[in-house]
PDB file of C-alpha atoms in Angstrom:
ATOM      1  CA  MET B 525      31.196 117.275  50.497  1.00 43.00           C
ATOM      2  CA  LYS B 526      33.910 119.207  52.982  1.00 42.00           C
ATOM      3  CA  LYS B 527      31.110 119.114  55.902  1.00 42.00           C
ATOM      4  CA  ILE B 528      31.907 115.138  55.683  1.00 39.00           C
ATOM      5  CA  LEU B 529      35.671 115.099  54.787  1.00 37.00           C
ATOM      6  CA  LEU B 530      36.049 117.024  58.139  1.00 35.00           C
ATOM      7  CA  SER B 531      34.266 114.341  59.832  1.00 37.00           C
ATOM      8  CA  GLY B 532      36.148 111.698  58.547  1.00 38.00           C
ATOM      9  CA  VAL B 533      38.685 113.186  59.052  1.00 36.00           C
ATOM     10  CA  SER B 534      38.021 113.953  63.187  1.00 36.00           C
ATOM     11  CA  ALA B 535      36.181 110.335  63.354  1.00 35.00           C
ATOM     12  CA  LEU B 536      40.394 108.704  62.222  1.00 33.00           C
ATOM     13  CA  ILE B 537      41.561 111.414  64.913  1.00 33.00           C
ATOM     14  CA  PHE B 538      39.479 109.828  67.721  1.00 33.00           C
ATOM     15  CA  ILE B 539      40.602 106.242  66.937  1.00 32.00           C
ATOM     16  CA  ALA B 540      44.154 107.190  66.498  1.00 34.00           C
ATOM     17  CA  SER B 541      43.689 108.715  70.134  1.00 33.00           C
ATOM     18  CA  PHE B 542      41.835 105.840  71.468  1.00 32.00           C
ATOM     19  CA  LEU B 543      44.045 103.440  70.004  1.00 33.00           C
ATOM     20  CA  THR B 544      47.662 104.411  71.168  1.00 33.00           C
ATOM     21  CA  SER B 545      46.601 105.477  75.006  1.00 33.00           C
ATOM     22  CA  CYS B 546      48.250 103.770  77.507  1.00 33.00           C
ATOM     23  CA  ASP B 547      47.279 102.437  80.745  1.00 34.00           C
ATOM     24  CA  LEU B 548      50.077 102.311  83.049  1.00 33.00           C
ATOM     25  CA  THR B 549      48.862  98.714  85.677  1.00 37.00           C
ATOM     26  CA  GLY B 550      52.078  99.120  87.380  1.00 39.00           C
ATOM     27  CA  SER B 551      55.535  98.488  86.888  1.00 42.00           C
ATOM     28  CA  ASN B 552      55.837  99.406  82.731  1.00 42.00           C
ATOM     29  CA  ILE B 553      52.354  96.749  82.862  1.00 45.00           C
ATOM     30  CA  ASN B 554      50.478  98.373  79.799  1.00 40.00           C
ATOM     31  CA  LYS B 555      46.920  97.272  79.648  1.00 40.00           C
ATOM     32  CA  PRO B 556      46.147  95.751  76.041  1.00 38.00           C
ATOM     33  CA  THR B 557      45.649  98.338  73.487  1.00 40.00           C
ATOM     34  CA  ASP B 558      47.096  96.545  70.787  1.00 46.00           C
ATOM     35  CA  PRO B 559      42.995  95.959  68.193  1.00 42.00           C
ATOM     36  CA  SER B 560      45.206  92.407  68.011  1.00 48.00           C
ATOM     37  CA  VAL B 561      44.876  91.090  71.565  1.00 73.00           C
ATOM     38  CA  ASN B 562      41.215  92.682  71.072  1.00 69.00           C
ATOM     39  CA  GLY B 563      40.294  94.893  73.778  1.00 81.00           C
ATOM     40  CA  ASN B 564      40.657  91.367  76.387  1.00 88.00           C
ATOM     41  CA  PRO B 565      41.404  92.056  79.914  1.00 90.00           C
ATOM     42  CA  ASN B 566      43.452  89.145  80.460  1.00 93.00           C
ATOM     43  CA  ILE B 567      45.591  89.361  78.109  1.00 94.00           C
ATOM     44  CA  ILE B 568      49.213  92.290  79.009  1.00 94.00           C
ATOM     45  CA  VAL B 569      50.925  93.616  76.383  1.00 93.00           C
ATOM     46  CA  VAL B 570      54.712  94.169  78.018  1.00 94.00           C
ATOM     47  CA  SER B 571      56.213  97.476  75.365  1.00 92.00           C
ATOM     48  CA  THR B 572      58.488  99.105  78.686  1.00 91.00           C
ATOM     49  CA  THR B 573      61.402  98.443  79.505  1.00 95.00           C
ATOM     50  CA  ILE B 574      61.579  96.631  83.117  1.00 96.00           C
ATOM     51  CA  ASN B 575      63.287  98.137  85.576  1.00 95.00           C
ATOM     52  CA  SER B 576      62.338  98.071  88.903  1.00 96.00           C
ATOM     53  CA  ASN B 577      60.906  95.161  90.323  1.00 97.00           C
ATOM     54  CA  VAL B 578      58.126  93.546  88.677  1.00 96.00           C
ATOM     55  CA  THR B 579      56.142  89.524  89.610  1.00 97.00           C
ATOM     56  CA  TRP B 580      53.302  88.502  86.882  1.00 97.00           C
ATOM     57  CA  ASP B 581      50.108  87.253  86.904  1.00 96.00           C
ATOM     58  CA  SER B 582      49.807  84.267  86.470  1.00 97.00           C
ATOM     59  CA  SER B 583      46.266  84.074  85.459  1.00 96.00           C
ATOM     60  CA  LYS B 584      47.097  86.475  83.043  1.00 95.00           C
ATOM     61  CA  THR B 585      49.272  86.389  79.482  1.00 96.00           C
ATOM     62  CA  TYR B 586      51.739  88.469  78.730  1.00 96.00           C
ATOM     63  CA  TYR B 587      52.387  89.809  74.979  1.00 96.00           C
ATOM     64  CA  ILE B 588      55.468  90.956  73.263  1.00 96.00           C
ATOM     65  CA  LYS B 589      55.100  92.423  70.296  1.00 93.00           C
ATOM     66  CA  ASN B 590      58.233  93.673  70.529  1.00 93.00           C
ATOM     67  CA  SER B 591      61.653  93.610  72.335  1.00 94.00           C
ATOM     68  CA  VAL B 592      61.727  94.308  75.781  1.00 96.00           C
ATOM     69  CA  THR B 593      64.746  94.762  77.888  1.00 96.00           C
ATOM     70  CA  ILE B 594      64.758  93.868  81.683  1.00 97.00           C
ATOM     71  CA  ASP B 595      67.332  96.773  83.285  1.00 96.00           C
ATOM     72  CA  THR B 596      69.867  96.170  85.000  1.00 96.00           C
ATOM     73  CA  ASN B 597      68.278  97.863  88.063  1.00 95.00           C
ATOM     74  CA  GLY B 598      64.721  95.458  87.398  1.00 96.00           C
ATOM     75  CA  THR B 599      63.416  91.959  88.634  1.00 97.00           C
ATOM     76  CA  LEU B 600      60.919  90.258  86.492  1.00 97.00           C
ATOM     77  CA  THR B 601      59.953  87.513  87.851  1.00 98.00           C
ATOM     78  CA  ILE B 602      56.777  84.578  85.739  1.00 98.00           C
ATOM     79  CA  PRO B 603      55.015  82.124  88.129  1.00 98.00           C
ATOM     80  CA  GLU B 604      54.278  78.814  87.548  1.00 98.00           C
ATOM     81  CA  GLU B 605      51.584  78.305  84.696  1.00 98.00           C
ATOM     82  CA  THR B 606      51.943  81.980  83.498  1.00 98.00           C
ATOM     83  CA  VAL B 607      52.121  82.372  79.872  1.00 98.00           C
ATOM     84  CA  VAL B 608      54.532  84.358  77.735  1.00 98.00           C
ATOM     85  CA  LYS B 609      53.310  84.916  73.901  1.00 97.00           C
ATOM     86  CA  PHE B 610      55.508  86.414  71.922  1.00 97.00           C
ATOM     87  CA  GLY B 611      54.809  88.368  68.210  1.00 95.00           C
ATOM     88  CA  SER B 612      56.691  88.409  65.107  1.00 93.00           C
ATOM     89  CA  SER B 613      59.684  91.147  66.399  1.00 92.00           C
ATOM     90  CA  GLY B 614      59.566  89.883  69.961  1.00 95.00           C
ATOM     91  CA  GLY B 615      61.844  88.838  72.260  1.00 95.00           C
ATOM     92  CA  LEU B 616      63.559  89.392  75.694  1.00 96.00           C
ATOM     93  CA  THR B 617      66.562  91.289  76.694  1.00 96.00           C
ATOM     94  CA  LEU B 618      68.486  90.209  79.636  1.00 96.00           C
ATOM     95  CA  LYS B 619      70.546  93.355  81.732  1.00 97.00           C
ATOM     96  CA  GLY B 620      68.755  92.348  85.770  1.00 97.00           C
ATOM     97  CA  THR B 621      66.973  89.234  87.042  1.00 97.00           C
ATOM     98  CA  LEU B 622      65.015  87.187  85.271  1.00 98.00           C
ATOM     99  CA  ASN B 623      63.403  84.159  88.162  1.00 98.00           C
ATOM    100  CA  ALA B 624      60.832  82.400  85.247  1.00 98.00           C
ATOM    101  CA  GLN B 625      59.470  79.298  87.642  1.00 98.00           C
ATOM    102  CA  GLY B 626      57.058  76.735  84.930  1.00 98.00           C
ATOM    103  CA  ALA B 627      56.593  79.006  82.312  1.00 98.00           C
ATOM    104  CA  PHE B 628      55.896  78.924  78.891  1.00 98.00           C
ATOM    105  CA  PHE B 629      57.677  81.504  76.342  1.00 98.00           C
ATOM    106  CA  THR B 630      55.371  80.794  72.312  1.00 97.00           C
ATOM    107  CA  SER B 631      54.974  82.134  69.549  1.00 97.00           C
ATOM    108  CA  TYR B 632      51.256  85.062  68.999  1.00 96.00           C
ATOM    109  CA  ARG B 633      50.010  82.404  67.206  1.00 96.00           C
ATOM    110  CA  ASN B 634      50.093  79.673  70.043  1.00 96.00           C
ATOM    111  CA  ASN B 635      46.373  79.341  70.710  1.00 95.00           C
ATOM    112  CA  GLU B 636      46.597  75.962  72.045  1.00 95.00           C
ATOM    113  CA  ILE B 637      48.124  78.093  75.956  1.00 96.00           C
ATOM    114  CA  GLY B 638      46.804  81.212  77.444  1.00 96.00           C
ATOM    115  CA  GLU B 639      44.983  83.626  75.496  1.00 95.00           C
ATOM    116  CA  THR B 640      44.367  84.088  71.935  1.00 93.00           C
ATOM    117  CA  ILE B 641      46.423  86.830  70.324  1.00 93.00           C
ATOM    118  CA  ALA B 642      46.575  85.702  66.978  1.00 91.00           C
ATOM    119  CA  SER B 643      44.630  83.391  64.149  1.00 89.00           C
ATOM    120  CA  GLY B 644      47.459  81.218  61.943  1.00 90.00           C
ATOM    121  CA  ILE B 645      49.793  78.105  62.658  1.00 94.00           C
ATOM    122  CA  PRO B 646      52.720  78.598  65.050  1.00 96.00           C
ATOM    123  CA  SER B 647      56.017  77.757  63.063  1.00 95.00           C
ATOM    124  CA  PRO B 648      59.733  77.940  64.281  1.00 95.00           C
ATOM    125  CA  ASN B 649      61.524  81.348  64.724  1.00 94.00           C
ATOM    126  CA  ASP B 650      58.187  82.754  65.365  1.00 95.00           C
ATOM    127  CA  TRP B 651      59.865  85.167  67.909  1.00 95.00           C
ATOM    128  CA  GLY B 652      63.460  85.872  68.790  1.00 93.00           C
ATOM    129  CA  GLY B 653      64.210  84.698  71.486  1.00 94.00           C
ATOM    130  CA  ILE B 654      65.860  85.580  75.198  1.00 95.00           C
ATOM    131  CA  SER B 655      69.169  87.261  75.776  1.00 95.00           C
ATOM    132  CA  VAL B 656      71.292  88.017  78.811  1.00 94.00           C
ATOM    133  CA  SER B 657      72.995  90.296  77.918  1.00 89.00           C
ATOM    134  CA  THR B 658      74.633  91.091  81.144  1.00 93.00           C
ATOM    135  CA  GLY B 659      72.482  90.074  83.229  1.00 92.00           C
ATOM    136  CA  GLN B 660      71.545  86.315  85.090  1.00 95.00           C
ATOM    137  CA  ALA B 661      68.327  84.258  84.712  1.00 96.00           C
ATOM    138  CA  VAL B 662      66.719  81.153  86.119  1.00 97.00           C
ATOM    139  CA  PHE B 663      64.597  78.784  83.893  1.00 97.00           C
ATOM    140  CA  ASN B 664      62.636  75.609  86.725  1.00 98.00           C
ATOM    141  CA  ASN B 665      60.858  73.355  84.457  1.00 98.00           C
ATOM    142  CA  CYS B 666      59.934  76.782  81.734  1.00 98.00           C
ATOM    143  CA  THR B 667      58.752  75.509  78.129  1.00 97.00           C
ATOM    144  CA  PHE B 668      60.157  77.732  75.395  1.00 97.00           C
ATOM    145  CA  SER B 669      58.243  77.041  71.711  1.00 97.00           C
ATOM    146  CA  TYR B 670      58.561  78.445  68.091  1.00 96.00           C
ATOM    147  CA  ALA B 671      61.681  80.576  68.795  1.00 93.00           C
ATOM    148  CA  GLY B 672      63.989  81.330  66.426  1.00 84.00           C
TER     149      GLY B 672
END
């Protein structure tokens, strides 16, 4: 009985360490480690402060599960056709610069565009929105849906 319990604890420790490991692919962008994205390499989980010049890849779907800040030294460029999905606690706070050209900002439940993050029906107030603190933002031909 003790041997089985110890094996179960060891397995849980292994799973926990696997799910919490991070592999940075560049300036503050993490590869997917959240179990809700099922390890899909086309979904980039963004979970840290952006404090340098970063340009996102329009062939990927970016998932902001919780709030992310673009710091005073950071510039985020989001090219045309890039899909950015936000979790229920997701949002962007701008202290730096955001330059978005033809991007889609939407709920993690919106499966009509980009990669699938979660099932369900998207609705208003699914995510927190984008707030400009001391930074600046340029949005040209962007689409916003299901923000609060």
